[in-house]
Every structure is written in structure tokens, then in C-alpha cells.
Coordinates of C-alpha atoms in Angstrom, one line a residue:
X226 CA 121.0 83.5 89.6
X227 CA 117.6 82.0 90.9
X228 CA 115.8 84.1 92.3
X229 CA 115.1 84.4 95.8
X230 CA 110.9 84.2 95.5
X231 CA 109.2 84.1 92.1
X232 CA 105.4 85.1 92.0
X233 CA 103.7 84.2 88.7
X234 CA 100.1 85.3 87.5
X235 CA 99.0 84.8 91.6
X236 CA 95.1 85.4 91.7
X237 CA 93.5 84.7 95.1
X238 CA 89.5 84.5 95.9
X239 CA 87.1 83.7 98.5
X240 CA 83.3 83.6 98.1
X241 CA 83.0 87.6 98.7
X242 CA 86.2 89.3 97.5
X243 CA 89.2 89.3 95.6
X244 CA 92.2 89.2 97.5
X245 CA 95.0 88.7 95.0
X246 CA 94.6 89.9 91.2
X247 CA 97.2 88.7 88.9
X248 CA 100.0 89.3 91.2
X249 CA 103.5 89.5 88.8
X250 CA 107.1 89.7 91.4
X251 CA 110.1 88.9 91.6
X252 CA 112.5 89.2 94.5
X253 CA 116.3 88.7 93.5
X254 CA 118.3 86.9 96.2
X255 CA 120.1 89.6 98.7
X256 CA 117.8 92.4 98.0
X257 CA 116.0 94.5 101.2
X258 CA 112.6 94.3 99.6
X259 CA 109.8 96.3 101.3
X260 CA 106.1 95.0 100.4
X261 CA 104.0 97.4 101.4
X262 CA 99.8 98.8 101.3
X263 CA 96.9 99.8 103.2
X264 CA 95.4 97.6 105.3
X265 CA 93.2 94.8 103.6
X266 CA 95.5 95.1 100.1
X267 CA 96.3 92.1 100.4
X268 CA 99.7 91.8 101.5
X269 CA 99.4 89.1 104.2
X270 CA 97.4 86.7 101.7
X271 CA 100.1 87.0 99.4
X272 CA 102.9 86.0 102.2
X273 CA 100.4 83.4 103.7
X274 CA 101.0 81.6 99.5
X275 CA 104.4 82.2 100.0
X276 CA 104.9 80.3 103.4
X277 CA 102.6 77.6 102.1
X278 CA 99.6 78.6 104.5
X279 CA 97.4 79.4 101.8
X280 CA 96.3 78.0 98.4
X281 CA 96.3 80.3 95.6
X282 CA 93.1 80.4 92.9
X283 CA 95.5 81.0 90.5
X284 CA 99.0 81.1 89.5
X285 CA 102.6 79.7 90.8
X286 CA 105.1 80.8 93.8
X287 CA 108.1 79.7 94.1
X288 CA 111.2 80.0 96.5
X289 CA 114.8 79.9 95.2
X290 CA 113.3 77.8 92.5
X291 CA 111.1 75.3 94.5
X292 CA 107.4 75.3 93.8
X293 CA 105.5 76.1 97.5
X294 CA 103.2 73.7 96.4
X295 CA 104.6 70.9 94.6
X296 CA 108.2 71.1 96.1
X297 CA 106.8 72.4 99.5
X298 CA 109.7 70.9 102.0
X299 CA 112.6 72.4 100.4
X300 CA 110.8 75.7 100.0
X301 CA 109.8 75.9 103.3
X302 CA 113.4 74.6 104.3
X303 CA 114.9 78.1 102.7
X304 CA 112.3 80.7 104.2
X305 CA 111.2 81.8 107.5
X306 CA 108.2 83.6 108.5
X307 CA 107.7 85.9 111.6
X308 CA 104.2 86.6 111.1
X309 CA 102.0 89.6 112.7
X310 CA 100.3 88.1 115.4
X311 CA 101.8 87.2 118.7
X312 CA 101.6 83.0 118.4
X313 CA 103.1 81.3 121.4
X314 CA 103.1 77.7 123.2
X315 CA 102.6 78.7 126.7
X316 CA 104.2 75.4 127.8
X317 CA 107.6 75.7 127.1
X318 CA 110.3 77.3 127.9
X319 CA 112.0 79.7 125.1
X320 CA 114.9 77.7 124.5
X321 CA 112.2 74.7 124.3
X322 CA 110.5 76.4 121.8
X323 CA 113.1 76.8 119.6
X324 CA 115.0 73.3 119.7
X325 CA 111.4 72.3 118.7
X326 CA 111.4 74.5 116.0
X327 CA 114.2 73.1 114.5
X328 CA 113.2 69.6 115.1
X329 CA 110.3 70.8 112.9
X330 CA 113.0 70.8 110.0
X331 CA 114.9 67.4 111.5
X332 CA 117.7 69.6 113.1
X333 CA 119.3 68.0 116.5
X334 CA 121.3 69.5 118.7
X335 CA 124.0 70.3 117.2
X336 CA 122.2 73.6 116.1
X337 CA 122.4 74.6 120.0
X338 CA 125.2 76.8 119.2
X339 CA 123.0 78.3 116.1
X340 CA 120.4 79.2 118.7
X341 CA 122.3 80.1 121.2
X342 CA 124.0 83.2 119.0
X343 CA 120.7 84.0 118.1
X344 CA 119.2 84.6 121.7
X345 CA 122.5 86.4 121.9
X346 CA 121.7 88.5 118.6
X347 CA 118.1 89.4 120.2
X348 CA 119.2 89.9 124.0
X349 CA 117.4 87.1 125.2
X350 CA 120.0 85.1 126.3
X351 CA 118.7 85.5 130.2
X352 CA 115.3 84.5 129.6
X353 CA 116.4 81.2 127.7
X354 CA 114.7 79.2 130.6
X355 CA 111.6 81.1 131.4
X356 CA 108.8 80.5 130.4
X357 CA 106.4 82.2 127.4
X358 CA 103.8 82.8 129.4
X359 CA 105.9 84.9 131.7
X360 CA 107.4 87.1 128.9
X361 CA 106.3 90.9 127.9
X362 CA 105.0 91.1 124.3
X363 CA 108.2 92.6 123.1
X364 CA 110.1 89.8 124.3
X365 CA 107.4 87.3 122.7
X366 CA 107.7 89.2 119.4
X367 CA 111.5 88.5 119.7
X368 CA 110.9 84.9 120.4
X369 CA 109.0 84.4 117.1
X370 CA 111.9 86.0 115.1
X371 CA 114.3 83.8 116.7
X372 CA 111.5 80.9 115.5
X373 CA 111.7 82.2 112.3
X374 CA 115.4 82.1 111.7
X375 CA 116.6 78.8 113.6
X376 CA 116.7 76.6 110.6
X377 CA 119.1 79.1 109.1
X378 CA 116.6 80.5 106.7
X379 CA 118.5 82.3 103.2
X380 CA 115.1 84.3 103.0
X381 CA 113.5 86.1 106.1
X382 CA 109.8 87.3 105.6
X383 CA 109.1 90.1 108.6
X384 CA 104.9 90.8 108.2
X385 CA 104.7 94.1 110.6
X386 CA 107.4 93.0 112.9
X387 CA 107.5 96.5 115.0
X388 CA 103.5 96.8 115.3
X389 CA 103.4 97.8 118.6
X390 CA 106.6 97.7 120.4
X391 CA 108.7 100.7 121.5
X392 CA 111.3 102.7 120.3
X393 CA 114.3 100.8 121.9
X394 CA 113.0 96.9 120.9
X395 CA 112.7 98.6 117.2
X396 CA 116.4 99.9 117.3
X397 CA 117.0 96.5 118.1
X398 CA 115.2 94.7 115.8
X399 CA 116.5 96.7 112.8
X400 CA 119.7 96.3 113.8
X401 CA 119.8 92.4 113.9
X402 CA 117.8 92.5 111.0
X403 CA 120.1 94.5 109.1
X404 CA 123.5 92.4 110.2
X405 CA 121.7 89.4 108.4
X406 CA 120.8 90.9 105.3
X407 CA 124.5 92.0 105.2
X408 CA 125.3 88.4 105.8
X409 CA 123.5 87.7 102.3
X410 CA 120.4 87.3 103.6
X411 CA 116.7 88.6 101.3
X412 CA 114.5 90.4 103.5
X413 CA 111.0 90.9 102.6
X414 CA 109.4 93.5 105.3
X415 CA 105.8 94.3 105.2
X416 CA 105.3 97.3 107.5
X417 CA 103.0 101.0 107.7
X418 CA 105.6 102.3 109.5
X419 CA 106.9 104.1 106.2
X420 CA 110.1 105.4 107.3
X421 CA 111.4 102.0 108.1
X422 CA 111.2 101.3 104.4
X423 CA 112.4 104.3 103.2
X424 CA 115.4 103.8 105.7
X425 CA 116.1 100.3 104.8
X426 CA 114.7 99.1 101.6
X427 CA 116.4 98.5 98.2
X428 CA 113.3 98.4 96.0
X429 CA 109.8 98.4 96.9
X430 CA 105.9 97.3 95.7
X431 CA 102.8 98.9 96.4
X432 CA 99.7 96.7 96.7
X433 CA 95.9 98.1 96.5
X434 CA 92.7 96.5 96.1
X435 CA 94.7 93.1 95.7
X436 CA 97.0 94.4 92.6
X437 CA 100.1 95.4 92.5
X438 CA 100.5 99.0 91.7
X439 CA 103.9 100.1 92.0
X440 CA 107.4 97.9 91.9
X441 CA 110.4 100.0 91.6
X442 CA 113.6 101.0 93.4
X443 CA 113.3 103.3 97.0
X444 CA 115.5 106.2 94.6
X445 CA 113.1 105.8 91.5
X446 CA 109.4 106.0 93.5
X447 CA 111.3 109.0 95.7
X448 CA 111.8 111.1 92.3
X449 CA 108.3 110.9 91.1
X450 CA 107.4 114.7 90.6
X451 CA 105.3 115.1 93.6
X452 CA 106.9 118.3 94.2
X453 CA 107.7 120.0 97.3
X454 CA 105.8 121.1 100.2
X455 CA 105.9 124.5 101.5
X456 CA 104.7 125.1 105.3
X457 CA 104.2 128.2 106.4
X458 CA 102.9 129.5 110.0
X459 CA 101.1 133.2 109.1
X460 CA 100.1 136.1 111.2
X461 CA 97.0 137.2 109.0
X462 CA 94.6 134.1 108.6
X463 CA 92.1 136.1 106.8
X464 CA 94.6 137.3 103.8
X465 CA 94.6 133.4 103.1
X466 CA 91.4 133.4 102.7
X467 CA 91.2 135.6 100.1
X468 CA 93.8 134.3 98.0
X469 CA 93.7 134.6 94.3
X470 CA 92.3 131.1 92.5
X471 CA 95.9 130.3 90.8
X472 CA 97.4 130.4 94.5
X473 CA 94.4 129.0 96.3
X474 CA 94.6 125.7 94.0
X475 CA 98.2 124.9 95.8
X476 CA 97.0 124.9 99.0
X477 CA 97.6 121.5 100.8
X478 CA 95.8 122.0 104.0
X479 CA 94.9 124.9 105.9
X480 CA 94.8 124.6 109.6
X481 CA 94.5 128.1 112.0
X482 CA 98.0 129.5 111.6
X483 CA 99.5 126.3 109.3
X484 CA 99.0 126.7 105.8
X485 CA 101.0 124.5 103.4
X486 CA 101.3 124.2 99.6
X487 CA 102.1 121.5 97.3
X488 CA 104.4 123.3 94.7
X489 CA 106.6 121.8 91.4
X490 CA 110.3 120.7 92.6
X491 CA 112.0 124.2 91.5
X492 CA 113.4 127.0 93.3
X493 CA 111.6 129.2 90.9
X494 CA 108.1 128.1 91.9
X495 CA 108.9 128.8 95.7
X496 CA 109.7 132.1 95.1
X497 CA 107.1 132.9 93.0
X498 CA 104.7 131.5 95.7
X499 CA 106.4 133.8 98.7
X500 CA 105.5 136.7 96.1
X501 CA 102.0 135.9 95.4
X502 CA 101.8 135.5 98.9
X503 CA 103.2 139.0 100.2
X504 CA 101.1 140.6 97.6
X505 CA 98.0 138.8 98.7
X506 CA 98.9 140.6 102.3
X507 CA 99.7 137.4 103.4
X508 CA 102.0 138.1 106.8
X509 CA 104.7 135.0 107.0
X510 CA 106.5 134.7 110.6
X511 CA 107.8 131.2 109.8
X512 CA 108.6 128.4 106.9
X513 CA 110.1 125.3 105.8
X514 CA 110.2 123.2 102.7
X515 CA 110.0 119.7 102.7
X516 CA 110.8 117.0 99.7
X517 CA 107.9 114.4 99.0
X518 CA 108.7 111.5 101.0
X519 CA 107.9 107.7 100.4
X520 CA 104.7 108.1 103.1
X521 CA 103.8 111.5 99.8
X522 CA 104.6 108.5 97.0
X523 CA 102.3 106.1 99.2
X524 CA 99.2 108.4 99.6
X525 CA 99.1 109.9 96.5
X526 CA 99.3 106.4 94.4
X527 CA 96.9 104.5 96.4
X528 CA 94.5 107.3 96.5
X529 CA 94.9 108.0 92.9
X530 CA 94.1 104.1 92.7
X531 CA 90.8 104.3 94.7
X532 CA 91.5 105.7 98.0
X533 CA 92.8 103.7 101.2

């Protein structure tokens, strides 16, 4: 099976920096892929060469087999793009703007009853005929995801698509969003709001500093041995400052009556810890473990790659 995007050898530069270094992915068709890393990693340079926007210095992208550059209508016949900023033509209305939209890709009208399931999908059916200008930014960030999927797209690119919206318009948006990857659709999500990737991602890459750092499945990066975390609210702050230099090194942070430690993932280690602790005079009125998360995998590999 082609896959859904191919990224070979991609290298980007400008005069000053280095915004893509040897970029190696592959995205199989179907998959949830989250593409993720700390601001100015490069991730929207690298989805800007995917949707054609940008040239790369070096290296070859391609979309279900089509080259972006030397095939560029059908690849940007198969892919849509709902980018980060909020991009609107204040002319139209929002049904306008889509029927235009799809005249970008020579679609008539008989993809009305496409579009209209979509405003459906994204509850904008009763602000079909108003006009952009007079919509809230939630509703414009709907708008463009409508844009981005009214040629039928097979592959969905979502570049921070909840930046800034609330808690009910993100329900929302994960829910359409999920009902079309069940209906086959490859979604590529760039976001920093971790737990949406951890929630809804197959398999996952990590860029830094313009390389790619990490690619592996949601399960696999979750069971690196980052240990657990063991918060604890105590009653004697000063015992914790005088804690033995074996204990002391597992301290995680320290913060008036929240200390926490970073311990190995066994059972074992937590209760040696409570020991060292009560001996230490160390006066515990509350605790909680926690398991590393994909926000623990994200810190620790970018700061063990230079720091965010």
C-alpha cells in the first residue's frame, strides 16, 4: 500500500538557520499521526513542503505517491490543510467561501450536498449565509476545516487546530475529527496540547532543533523508563531539607509543602522511598503516584536534546 505521505532526506534552510535537517518519515495511509515539538522545531516548515507552500533545500515529499513538486495537482488534490492562523475572505459568505474552495479543485455544484453535511458535521449549518466578518474566531476556525476538507481530502493535516478555543468547540472538533479518520481517513495533527495526542494518536514524532528525534508508536514512547512520580504534601518542611544525598538526588521539585520524586517504575522503590522518608522525620499527610506521561516522554527527550 502507498503510503499516505512519504518524506525523504528533507533539509530546509534560509540565510540564518536551519529549519529542516534530514528529515526521514513516513505516514502509512489510515494512521492518527501526531507530529509534534517545541515551538520553532520546525514542524510548520515541514507541513508548509508538504502542502506545496514551501520549497525544500533538499530532499523529496510525496503524497500517496505524487511528488508535491513535480506532480503538485494530484498531490494537492488528496490533502487538505487547516493551517494555524485564522485566514479569512471577509467578502463572502461561508457557504461562498466554500463552493469557492472547491471550484479551486474544478468541483461544481454538485458537491453542494458534500458541503452541506459538512456544515452539518461542524454545526454551522445556521451561519451558512453570514458573513466571515461577522463570525467569532471559533466559528472562523471551523470555517477553515470545512475549507480544508471540501474536495474530499484522503489525508487531513490539522497544524494547532484547538490553539485558542474553548473546551466545548474542542470536544467538537475532536469528535468530527475522529468520525473521519474512522471513515479511513490519515490525520496528521500538530498540536502542544499533549493530551490530545496521547488521547488520539496511533504513533508519534518528536521534532527539535529541525531533526527528528523520536518516531514511534503512543504505547512504545509511554514505556520508556521514565519512572514514576511520587507527590507528597508534608507537615515538616525542614526534615526535607535535611535529607540524606541518595534520597535528596530524587527530588523532582520542591515547592513549600509539595515535594515530589522521580523514582524507577517498581513498587519496591516506592516503598523504600516512604522508609527513607519516615526515618529522615519526614511527616507525610498526603500522596499520590503518577505514571510518566507523553507531556514526561516530551520534556525529558527534547531537553536531553538541547532544551526547549
Amino acid at each position: 500500500m502507498t503510503a499516505a505521505i512519504t518524506i525523504t532526506a528533507v533539509d530546509k534552510h534560509y540565510p540564518r538557520v536551519r529549519a529542516l535537517d534530514g528529515i526521514d518519515l513516513t505516514i502509512e495511509q489510515g494512521e492518527f499521526f501526531g507530529l509534534l515539538g517545541p515551538n520553532g522545531a520546525g514542524k510548520s516548515t515541514l507541513i508548509n513542503i508538504i502542502a506545496g507552500l514551501t520549497r525544500a533545500s533538499r530532499g523529496q515529499v510525496a503524497v500517496l505517491g505524487h511528488d508535491v513538486v513535480s506532480d503538485y495537482r494530484a498531490a494537492r488534490r488528496l490533502i487538505g490543510i487547516v493551517p494555524q492562523e485564522l485566514v479569512f475572505d471577509p467578502f463572502f459568505t461561508v457557504r461562498e467561501v466554500l463552493q469557492i474552495q472547491a471550484g479551486y479543485f474544478g468541483l461544481g455544484r454538485a458537491i453542494d450536498p458534500w458541503i452541506d453535511e459538512v456544515l452539518e458535521a461542524l454545526k454551522l449549518s445556521d451561519k451558512a449565509n453570514s458573513n466571515m466578518r461577522s463570525l467569532s474566531g471559533g466559528m472562523k476556525r471551523r470555517v477553515l476545516i470545512a475549507q480544508a476538507l471540501v474536495h474530499q481530502p484522503q489525508v487531513v493535516v490539522l497544524d494547532e487546530p484547538t490553539a485558542g478555543v474553548d473546551v466545548e468547540l474542542r470536544r467538537l472538533l475532536w469528535e468530527f475529527v475522529s468520525g473521519l479518520h474512522r471513515r479511513g481517513h490519515t490525520i496528521v495533527l500538530t498540536t502542544h496540547y499533549l493530551e490530545e495526542a496521547e488521547r488520539l494518536c496511533d504513533r508519534i514524532a518528536i521534532l527539535n532543533h529541525g531533526r527528528l528525534i523520536a518516531l514511534d508508536s503512543k504505547q512504545a514512547l509511554l514505556q520508556r523508563e521514565l519512572g514514576n512520580t511520587l507527590r507528597l504534601l508534608v507537615m515538616t518542611r525542614s526534615a526535607v531539607d535535611s535529607l540524606p544525598p541518595s534520597l535528596a538526588a530524587l527530588i523532582r521539585r520542591h515547592d513549600g509543602d509539595c515535594l515530589e520524586l522521580e523514582l524507577p517504575r517498581t513498587l519496591d522503590a516506592i516503598i523504600t522511598a516512604l522508609d527513607a522518608l519516615r526515618t529522615a522525620g519526614v511527616v507525610i499527610s498526603d500522596l499520590q503516584t503518577r505514571h510518566a506521561d507523553l507531556e514526561d516522554v516530551f520534556m525529558a527527550l527534547t531537553q536531553q536534546d538541547g532544551g526547549v
